[in-house]
Amino acid sequence: MSRTDRLPLLAILLATVLAGGLAIATEDAPSDREGQILAANAGDVVTSPPGVTGDASRSAAPGLTLVEPGAVARLAAAVVATTTTTTTTTTTTAPPPTTTVASTAPTQAPAPAPAPTPTTAPAPPPAPAPTTDGSCAANFASWMNSYRSSNGVGPLTTDGGIAYIPTNWSKSMATNQNLAHNPDYIGQIRSARPESRSWGENVGYSSGGARRVFDNMVASSGHRAAILNDGYSRAATGCAVDSQGKVWVTVDFWG
């Protein structure tokens, strides 16, 4: 039944109610009415209960059943008496979730492996201290005077009193393996010989012996000039031999 087909039926129902009777209307439920209801579930038919006259039924529109007001009350009471719906609500409270706390002993970090002990190579044994060579010093005095004489210059007097000054310096050079001038030779000579007025120094070394050192000095213009300087009248020579056999020579002049 379409919405348009139902309108006359609703109008008849309204007219019946206004005329003094209450109508509960049902219809046979066609297949396309499933799920739609007016006063009852679809497909149910409310018929006249006992005591309802057929006149009231015939006075309604086809398909309607009319019920008097008193019958309506009796019908309602009968429905209430026979149909009781009890709603029971059950509330179930779930127990709180059980929380399990696992007790785990703290994991101790493994102890770090001990650092390897650095291996220190044994220090090499100290080189033997250089030794003094007295013959070298004596030979140098002889060679220098011979050379001076051949060049027309008077001899040098060997000053043994200050020999420690060139000897100590030759030892220092041999120990440090470093050829250099004594930065304080003038002050040291002046301290020992306050009368001195001029000073000079020659230094050298060679693995070929003392004579090689002397020859190298004579071959050098600066060293040769010190040997032949006629302003020097005194000289002291110190020689030291290192562990490798090299000869280190210092000659101090003063005048």
PDB file of C-alpha atoms in Angstrom:
ATOM      1  CA  MET A   1       0.000   0.000   0.000  1.00  0.00           C
ATOM      2  CA  SER A   2       1.402   3.323  -0.994  1.00  0.00           C
ATOM      3  CA  ARG A   3       1.382   6.467   1.127  1.00  0.00           C
ATOM      4  CA  THR A   4      -1.442   7.829  -1.138  1.00  0.00           C
ATOM      5  CA  ASP A   5      -3.600   4.724  -0.595  1.00  0.00           C
ATOM      6  CA  ARG A   6      -3.314   5.028   3.165  1.00  0.00           C
ATOM      7  CA  LEU A   7      -4.593   8.595   3.389  1.00  0.00           C
ATOM      8  CA  PRO A   8      -8.387   7.669   3.072  1.00  0.00           C
ATOM      9  CA  LEU A   9      -7.918   5.016   5.703  1.00  0.00           C
ATOM     10  CA  LEU A  10      -6.373   7.531   8.143  1.00  0.00           C
ATOM     11  CA  ALA A  11      -9.196   9.948   7.446  1.00  0.00           C
ATOM     12  CA  ILE A  12     -11.803   7.287   8.256  1.00  0.00           C
ATOM     13  CA  LEU A  13      -9.989   6.409  11.470  1.00  0.00           C
ATOM     14  CA  LEU A  14      -9.965  10.027  12.558  1.00  0.00           C
ATOM     15  CA  ALA A  15     -13.631  10.417  11.770  1.00  0.00           C
ATOM     16  CA  THR A  16     -14.534   7.389  13.829  1.00  0.00           C
ATOM     17  CA  VAL A  17     -12.600   8.631  16.867  1.00  0.00           C
ATOM     18  CA  LEU A  18     -14.234  12.045  16.678  1.00  0.00           C
ATOM     19  CA  ALA A  19     -17.682  10.371  16.509  1.00  0.00           C
ATOM     20  CA  GLY A  20     -17.221   8.953  20.011  1.00  0.00           C
ATOM     21  CA  GLY A  21     -15.517   5.634  19.427  1.00  0.00           C
ATOM     22  CA  LEU A  22     -11.818   4.704  19.692  1.00  0.00           C
ATOM     23  CA  ALA A  23     -10.595   2.609  16.838  1.00  0.00           C
ATOM     24  CA  ILE A  24      -7.477   0.421  16.880  1.00  0.00           C
ATOM     25  CA  ALA A  25      -6.841  -0.268  13.266  1.00  0.00           C
ATOM     26  CA  THR A  26      -4.801  -2.998  11.717  1.00  0.00           C
ATOM     27  CA  GLU A  27      -4.502  -4.296   8.231  1.00  0.00           C
ATOM     28  CA  ASP A  28      -3.274  -7.430   6.685  1.00  0.00           C
ATOM     29  CA  ALA A  29       0.421  -6.680   6.156  1.00  0.00           C
ATOM     30  CA  PRO A  30       1.373  -6.876   2.514  1.00  0.00           C
ATOM     31  CA  SER A  31       4.915  -8.015   1.731  1.00  0.00           C
ATOM     32  CA  ASP A  32       6.148  -4.477   1.103  1.00  0.00           C
ATOM     33  CA  ARG A  33       5.028  -3.306   4.589  1.00  0.00           C
ATOM     34  CA  GLU A  34       7.678  -5.312   6.459  1.00  0.00           C
ATOM     35  CA  GLY A  35       9.150  -3.289   9.278  1.00  0.00           C
ATOM     36  CA  GLN A  36       6.467  -0.589   9.307  1.00  0.00           C
ATOM     37  CA  ILE A  37       3.937  -0.480  12.150  1.00  0.00           C
ATOM     38  CA  LEU A  38       0.889   1.562  13.201  1.00  0.00           C
ATOM     39  CA  ALA A  39      -0.264   0.164  16.557  1.00  0.00           C
ATOM     40  CA  ALA A  40       1.139  -3.334  16.583  1.00  0.00           C
ATOM     41  CA  ASN A  41       3.810  -5.351  14.932  1.00  0.00           C
ATOM     42  CA  ALA A  42       3.296  -5.761  11.262  1.00  0.00           C
ATOM     43  CA  GLY A  43       1.106  -8.783  10.394  1.00  0.00           C
ATOM     44  CA  ASP A  44      -0.763  -8.903  13.757  1.00  0.00           C
ATOM     45  CA  VAL A  45      -4.631  -8.469  13.651  1.00  0.00           C
ATOM     46  CA  VAL A  46      -6.490  -7.056  16.606  1.00  0.00           C
ATOM     47  CA  THR A  47     -10.025  -8.576  16.591  1.00  0.00           C
ATOM     48  CA  SER A  48     -13.076  -7.687  18.649  1.00  0.00           C
ATOM     49  CA  PRO A  49     -12.790  -9.211  22.142  1.00  0.00           C
ATOM     50  CA  PRO A  50     -15.923 -10.793  23.712  1.00  0.00           C
ATOM     51  CA  GLY A  51     -18.694  -8.248  24.406  1.00  0.00           C
ATOM     52  CA  VAL A  52     -18.042  -6.115  21.379  1.00  0.00           C
ATOM     53  CA  THR A  53     -21.113  -5.935  19.077  1.00  0.00           C
ATOM     54  CA  GLY A  54     -20.933  -6.582  15.443  1.00  0.00           C
ATOM     55  CA  ASP A  55     -22.666  -3.318  14.720  1.00  0.00           C
ATOM     56  CA  ALA A  56     -19.664  -1.406  15.783  1.00  0.00           C
ATOM     57  CA  SER A  57     -17.612  -3.634  13.592  1.00  0.00           C
ATOM     58  CA  ARG A  58     -19.874  -3.115  10.610  1.00  0.00           C
ATOM     59  CA  SER A  59     -20.077   0.641  11.064  1.00  0.00           C
ATOM     60  CA  ALA A  60     -16.346   1.045  10.354  1.00  0.00           C
ATOM     61  CA  ALA A  61     -14.749   1.235   7.008  1.00  0.00           C
ATOM     62  CA  PRO A  62     -13.830  -2.042   5.358  1.00  0.00           C
ATOM     63  CA  GLY A  63     -10.759  -3.550   6.908  1.00  0.00           C
ATOM     64  CA  LEU A  64     -11.283  -1.741  10.281  1.00  0.00           C
ATOM     65  CA  THR A  65     -12.549  -3.158  13.586  1.00  0.00           C
ATOM     66  CA  LEU A  66     -14.328  -0.657  15.867  1.00  0.00           C
ATOM     67  CA  VAL A  67     -14.206  -1.046  19.612  1.00  0.00           C
ATOM     68  CA  GLU A  68     -16.373   0.831  22.125  1.00  0.00           C
ATOM     69  CA  PRO A  69     -14.655   2.964  24.766  1.00  0.00           C
ATOM     70  CA  GLY A  70     -15.536   0.512  27.568  1.00  0.00           C
ATOM     71  CA  ALA A  71     -14.265  -2.357  25.527  1.00  0.00           C
ATOM     72  CA  VAL A  72     -11.049  -0.465  24.911  1.00  0.00           C
ATOM     73  CA  ALA A  73     -10.482  -0.272  28.648  1.00  0.00           C
ATOM     74  CA  ARG A  74     -11.248  -3.957  29.060  1.00  0.00           C
ATOM     75  CA  LEU A  75      -8.962  -4.756  26.153  1.00  0.00           C
ATOM     76  CA  ALA A  76      -6.143  -2.704  27.592  1.00  0.00           C
ATOM     77  CA  ALA A  77      -6.540  -4.397  30.979  1.00  0.00           C
ATOM     78  CA  ALA A  78      -6.510  -7.788  29.336  1.00  0.00           C
ATOM     79  CA  VAL A  79      -3.362  -6.896  27.431  1.00  0.00           C
ATOM     80  CA  VAL A  80      -1.665  -5.639  30.608  1.00  0.00           C
ATOM     81  CA  ALA A  81      -2.751  -8.763  32.524  1.00  0.00           C
ATOM     82  CA  THR A  82      -1.492 -11.202  29.922  1.00  0.00           C
ATOM     83  CA  THR A  83       1.623  -9.413  28.777  1.00  0.00           C
ATOM     84  CA  THR A  84       4.175  -8.364  31.328  1.00  0.00           C
ATOM     85  CA  THR A  85       7.607  -7.503  30.198  1.00  0.00           C
ATOM     86  CA  THR A  86      10.229  -7.573  32.846  1.00  0.00           C
ATOM     87  CA  THR A  87      13.530  -6.077  32.077  1.00  0.00           C
ATOM     88  CA  THR A  88      16.320  -7.319  34.189  1.00  0.00           C
ATOM     89  CA  THR A  89      19.504  -5.486  34.026  1.00  0.00           C
ATOM     90  CA  THR A  90      22.537  -7.337  35.164  1.00  0.00           C
ATOM     91  CA  THR A  91      25.629  -5.386  35.723  1.00  0.00           C
ATOM     92  CA  THR A  92      28.738  -7.414  35.762  1.00  0.00           C
ATOM     93  CA  THR A  93      31.779  -5.729  37.097  1.00  0.00           C
ATOM     94  CA  ALA A  94      34.897  -7.261  35.772  1.00  0.00           C
ATOM     95  CA  PRO A  95      37.623  -7.611  38.361  1.00  0.00           C
ATOM     96  CA  PRO A  96      40.432  -5.175  37.912  1.00  0.00           C
ATOM     97  CA  PRO A  97      43.182  -6.574  35.762  1.00  0.00           C
ATOM     98  CA  THR A  98      45.881  -8.224  37.683  1.00  0.00           C
ATOM     99  CA  THR A  99      49.129  -6.415  37.311  1.00  0.00           C
ATOM    100  CA  THR A 100      52.161  -8.572  37.625  1.00  0.00           C
ATOM    101  CA  VAL A 101      55.349  -6.779  38.360  1.00  0.00           C
ATOM    102  CA  ALA A 102      58.355  -8.826  37.522  1.00  0.00           C
ATOM    103  CA  SER A 103      61.177  -8.219  39.860  1.00  0.00           C
ATOM    104  CA  THR A 104      64.357  -8.419  37.938  1.00  0.00           C
ATOM    105  CA  ALA A 105      67.647  -7.976  39.634  1.00  0.00           C
ATOM    106  CA  PRO A 106      69.638  -5.182  38.003  1.00  0.00           C
ATOM    107  CA  THR A 107      72.074  -6.514  35.507  1.00  0.00           C
ATOM    108  CA  GLN A 108      75.547  -5.637  36.565  1.00  0.00           C
ATOM    109  CA  ALA A 109      77.681  -4.434  33.722  1.00  0.00           C
ATOM    110  CA  PRO A 110      80.718  -6.595  33.238  1.00  0.00           C
ATOM    111  CA  ALA A 111      83.830  -5.114  34.688  1.00  0.00           C
ATOM    112  CA  PRO A 112      85.962  -3.502  32.005  1.00  0.00           C
ATOM    113  CA  ALA A 113      88.910  -5.512  30.957  1.00  0.00           C
ATOM    114  CA  PRO A 114      92.074  -4.168  32.468  1.00  0.00           C
ATOM    115  CA  ALA A 115      93.989  -1.971  30.125  1.00  0.00           C
ATOM    116  CA  PRO A 116      97.058  -3.651  28.825  1.00  0.00           C
ATOM    117  CA  THR A 117     100.153  -2.480  30.519  1.00  0.00           C
ATOM    118  CA  PRO A 118     102.124  -0.465  28.016  1.00  0.00           C
ATOM    119  CA  THR A 119     105.309  -2.133  27.153  1.00  0.00           C
ATOM    120  CA  THR A 120     108.188   0.229  27.587  1.00  0.00           C
ATOM    121  CA  ALA A 121     111.268  -0.611  25.683  1.00  0.00           C
ATOM    122  CA  PRO A 122     114.240  -0.650  27.970  1.00  0.00           C
ATOM    123  CA  ALA A 123     116.249   2.507  27.751  1.00  0.00           C
ATOM    124  CA  PRO A 124     119.509   2.029  25.984  1.00  0.00           C
ATOM    125  CA  PRO A 125     122.468   2.099  28.312  1.00  0.00           C
ATOM    126  CA  PRO A 126     124.106   5.488  28.529  1.00  0.00           C
ATOM    127  CA  ALA A 127     127.041   6.004  26.274  1.00  0.00           C
ATOM    128  CA  PRO A 128     130.362   5.844  28.031  1.00  0.00           C
ATOM    129  CA  ALA A 129     131.645   9.224  29.095  1.00  0.00           C
ATOM    130  CA  PRO A 130     134.237  10.664  26.764  1.00  0.00           C
ATOM    131  CA  THR A 131     137.788  10.358  27.872  1.00  0.00           C
ATOM    132  CA  THR A 132     140.444  13.025  27.799  1.00  0.00           C
ATOM    133  CA  ASP A 133     143.449  12.591  25.587  1.00  0.00           C
ATOM    134  CA  GLY A 134     146.565  14.295  27.026  1.00  0.00           C
ATOM    135  CA  SER A 135     148.766  13.290  24.135  1.00  0.00           C
ATOM    136  CA  CYS A 136     146.359  15.016  21.750  1.00  0.00           C
ATOM    137  CA  ALA A 137     146.723  18.280  23.683  1.00  0.00           C
ATOM    138  CA  ALA A 138     150.544  18.025  23.720  1.00  0.00           C
ATOM    139  CA  ASN A 139     150.692  17.223  20.033  1.00  0.00           C
ATOM    140  CA  PHE A 140     148.498  20.164  19.172  1.00  0.00           C
ATOM    141  CA  ALA A 141     150.843  22.561  20.975  1.00  0.00           C
ATOM    142  CA  SER A 142     153.784  21.182  18.968  1.00  0.00           C
ATOM    143  CA  TRP A 143     151.987  21.280  15.627  1.00  0.00           C
ATOM    144  CA  MET A 144     150.780  24.846  16.115  1.00  0.00           C
ATOM    145  CA  ASN A 145     154.234  26.189  17.047  1.00  0.00           C
ATOM    146  CA  SER A 146     155.820  24.404  14.121  1.00  0.00           C
ATOM    147  CA  TYR A 147     153.286  25.942  11.781  1.00  0.00           C
ATOM    148  CA  ARG A 148     153.752  29.399  13.328  1.00  0.00           C
ATOM    149  CA  SER A 149     157.462  29.086  13.003  1.00  0.00           C
ATOM    150  CA  SER A 150     157.238  28.161   9.324  1.00  0.00           C
ATOM    151  CA  ASN A 151     155.152  31.280   8.824  1.00  0.00           C
ATOM    152  CA  GLY A 152     157.492  33.600  10.721  1.00  0.00           C
ATOM    153  CA  VAL A 153     155.405  33.918  13.870  1.00  0.00           C
ATOM    154  CA  GLY A 154     156.763  33.417  17.412  1.00  0.00           C
ATOM    155  CA  PRO A 155     155.735  30.357  19.475  1.00  0.00           C
ATOM    156  CA  LEU A 156     152.723  30.054  21.787  1.00  0.00           C
ATOM    157  CA  THR A 157     153.241  29.333  25.475  1.00  0.00           C
ATOM    158  CA  THR A 158     151.071  26.466  26.723  1.00  0.00           C
ATOM    159  CA  ASP A 159     148.947  27.671  29.650  1.00  0.00           C
ATOM    160  CA  GLY A 160     148.209  24.507  31.636  1.00  0.00           C
ATOM    161  CA  GLY A 161     146.511  26.558  34.343  1.00  0.00           C
ATOM    162  CA  ILE A 162     143.451  27.125  32.150  1.00  0.00           C
ATOM    163  CA  ALA A 163     143.521  23.741  30.336  1.00  0.00           C
ATOM    164  CA  TYR A 164     140.315  22.736  32.190  1.00  0.00           C
ATOM    165  CA  ILE A 165     138.407  25.354  30.192  1.00  0.00           C
ATOM    166  CA  PRO A 166     138.990  23.778  26.716  1.00  0.00           C
ATOM    167  CA  THR A 167     138.997  20.222  28.150  1.00  0.00           C
ATOM    168  CA  ASN A 168     135.555  20.592  29.758  1.00  0.00           C
ATOM    169  CA  TRP A 169     134.170  22.062  26.575  1.00  0.00           C
ATOM    170  CA  SER A 170     135.538  19.226  24.419  1.00  0.00           C
ATOM    171  CA  LYS A 171     133.869  16.727  26.777  1.00  0.00           C
ATOM    172  CA  SER A 172     130.595  18.604  26.483  1.00  0.00           C
ATOM    173  CA  MET A 173     130.729  18.498  22.685  1.00  0.00           C
ATOM    174  CA  ALA A 174     131.574  14.795  22.701  1.00  0.00           C
ATOM    175  CA  THR A 175     128.707  14.017  25.092  1.00  0.00           C
ATOM    176  CA  ASN A 176     126.132  16.027  23.128  1.00  0.00           C
ATOM    177  CA  GLN A 177     127.593  15.109  19.739  1.00  0.00           C
ATOM    178  CA  ASN A 178     127.339  18.756  18.831  1.00  0.00           C
ATOM    179  CA  LEU A 179     130.092  20.922  17.443  1.00  0.00           C
ATOM    180  CA  ALA A 180     129.794  24.487  18.763  1.00  0.00           C
ATOM    181  CA  HIS A 181     131.803  27.257  20.385  1.00  0.00           C
ATOM    182  CA  ASN A 182     131.879  27.693  24.134  1.00  0.00           C
ATOM    183  CA  PRO A 183     129.639  30.733  24.628  1.00  0.00           C
ATOM    184  CA  ASP A 184     131.479  31.711  27.815  1.00  0.00           C
ATOM    185  CA  TYR A 185     135.107  31.008  26.966  1.00  0.00           C
ATOM    186  CA  ILE A 186     136.123  34.694  27.085  1.00  0.00           C
ATOM    187  CA  GLY A 187     134.549  35.217  30.484  1.00  0.00           C
ATOM    188  CA  GLN A 188     136.151  32.043  31.825  1.00  0.00           C
ATOM    189  CA  ILE A 189     139.610  33.035  30.549  1.00  0.00           C
ATOM    190  CA  ARG A 190     139.277  36.580  31.866  1.00  0.00           C
ATOM    191  CA  SER A 191     138.206  35.216  35.230  1.00  0.00           C
ATOM    192  CA  ALA A 192     141.336  33.033  35.378  1.00  0.00           C
ATOM    193  CA  ARG A 193     143.601  35.486  33.567  1.00  0.00           C
ATOM    194  CA  PRO A 194     142.483  39.042  34.293  1.00  0.00           C
ATOM    195  CA  GLU A 195     145.545  40.405  32.483  1.00  0.00           C
ATOM    196  CA  SER A 196     144.331  39.006  29.167  1.00  0.00           C
ATOM    197  CA  ARG A 197     143.333  41.527  26.500  1.00  0.00           C
ATOM    198  CA  SER A 198     142.568  39.400  23.433  1.00  0.00           C
ATOM    199  CA  TRP A 199     140.924  35.969  23.028  1.00  0.00           C
ATOM    200  CA  GLY A 200     140.259  33.365  20.371  1.00  0.00           C
ATOM    201  CA  GLU A 201     139.036  29.774  20.081  1.00  0.00           C
ATOM    202  CA  ASN A 202     139.210  26.913  17.535  1.00  0.00           C
ATOM    203  CA  VAL A 203     136.992  23.786  17.828  1.00  0.00           C
ATOM    204  CA  GLY A 204     136.733  20.680  15.674  1.00  0.00           C
ATOM    205  CA  TYR A 205     136.332  16.889  15.641  1.00  0.00           C
ATOM    206  CA  SER A 206     137.294  13.989  13.436  1.00  0.00           C
ATOM    207  CA  SER A 207     137.072  10.235  13.448  1.00  0.00           C
ATOM    208  CA  GLY A 208     140.511  10.199  11.811  1.00  0.00           C
ATOM    209  CA  GLY A 209     142.384  11.298  14.933  1.00  0.00           C
ATOM    210  CA  ALA A 210     143.861  14.532  16.307  1.00  0.00           C
ATOM    211  CA  ARG A 211     146.142  15.143  13.343  1.00  0.00           C
ATOM    212  CA  ARG A 212     143.186  15.168  10.981  1.00  0.00           C
ATOM    213  CA  VAL A 213     141.556  17.839  13.142  1.00  0.00           C
ATOM    214  CA  PHE A 214     144.716  19.989  13.000  1.00  0.00           C
ATOM    215  CA  ASP A 215     145.056  19.637   9.222  1.00  0.00           C
ATOM    216  CA  ASN A 216     141.429  20.669   8.753  1.00  0.00           C
ATOM    217  CA  MET A 217     142.019  23.761  10.898  1.00  0.00           C
ATOM    218  CA  VAL A 218     145.039  24.799   8.871  1.00  0.00           C
ATOM    219  CA  ALA A 219     142.994  24.327   5.691  1.00  0.00           C
ATOM    220  CA  SER A 220     140.346  26.768   6.989  1.00  0.00           C
ATOM    221  CA  SER A 221     141.207  30.449   6.691  1.00  0.00           C
ATOM    222  CA  GLY A 222     139.481  31.451   9.917  1.00  0.00           C
ATOM    223  CA  HIS A 223     141.077  28.726  11.989  1.00  0.00           C
ATOM    224  CA  ARG A 224     144.444  29.267  10.347  1.00  0.00           C
ATOM    225  CA  ALA A 225     144.281  32.992  11.148  1.00  0.00           C
ATOM    226  CA  ALA A 226     143.768  32.209  14.836  1.00  0.00           C
ATOM    227  CA  ILE A 227     146.773  29.858  14.844  1.00  0.00           C
ATOM    228  CA  LEU A 228     148.995  32.467  13.170  1.00  0.00           C
ATOM    229  CA  ASN A 229     147.715  35.505  15.108  1.00  0.00           C
ATOM    230  CA  ASP A 230     150.784  37.190  16.634  1.00  0.00           C
ATOM    231  CA  GLY A 231     148.570  38.963  19.148  1.00  0.00           C
ATOM    232  CA  TYR A 232     148.099  35.665  21.002  1.00  0.00           C
ATOM    233  CA  SER A 233     150.949  34.597  23.246  1.00  0.00           C
ATOM    234  CA  ARG A 234     149.242  31.849  25.271  1.00  0.00           C
ATOM    235  CA  ALA A 235     147.196  28.771  24.326  1.00  0.00           C
ATOM    236  CA  ALA A 236     145.520  25.815  26.053  1.00  0.00           C
ATOM    237  CA  THR A 237     144.210  22.716  24.270  1.00  0.00           C
ATOM    238  CA  GLY A 238     141.649  20.163  25.488  1.00  0.00           C
ATOM    239  CA  CYS A 239     140.846  16.861  23.695  1.00  0.00           C
ATOM    240  CA  ALA A 240     138.064  14.322  24.397  1.00  0.00           C
ATOM    241  CA  VAL A 241     137.425  10.967  22.710  1.00  0.00           C
ATOM    242  CA  ASP A 242     133.826   9.716  22.542  1.00  0.00           C
ATOM    243  CA  SER A 243     132.581   6.092  22.527  1.00  0.00           C
ATOM    244  CA  GLN A 244     132.757   5.982  18.740  1.00  0.00           C
ATOM    245  CA  GLY A 245     136.440   6.961  18.700  1.00  0.00           C
ATOM    246  CA  LYS A 246     135.926  10.491  17.400  1.00  0.00           C
ATOM    247  CA  VAL A 247     138.301  13.101  18.747  1.00  0.00           C
ATOM    248  CA  TRP A 248     136.826  16.440  19.814  1.00  0.00           C
ATOM    249  CA  VAL A 249     139.319  19.338  20.128  1.00  0.00           C
ATOM    250  CA  THR A 250     139.093  22.828  21.672  1.00  0.00           C
ATOM    251  CA  VAL A 251     141.973  25.338  21.519  1.00  0.00           C
ATOM    252  CA  ASP A 252     141.696  28.584  23.524  1.00  0.00           C
ATOM    253  CA  PHE A 253     144.035  31.492  22.761  1.00  0.00           C
ATOM    254  CA  TRP A 254     144.686  34.638  24.721  1.00  0.00           C
ATOM    255  CA  GLY A 255     147.237  37.526  24.691  1.00  0.00           C
TER     256      GLY A 255
END
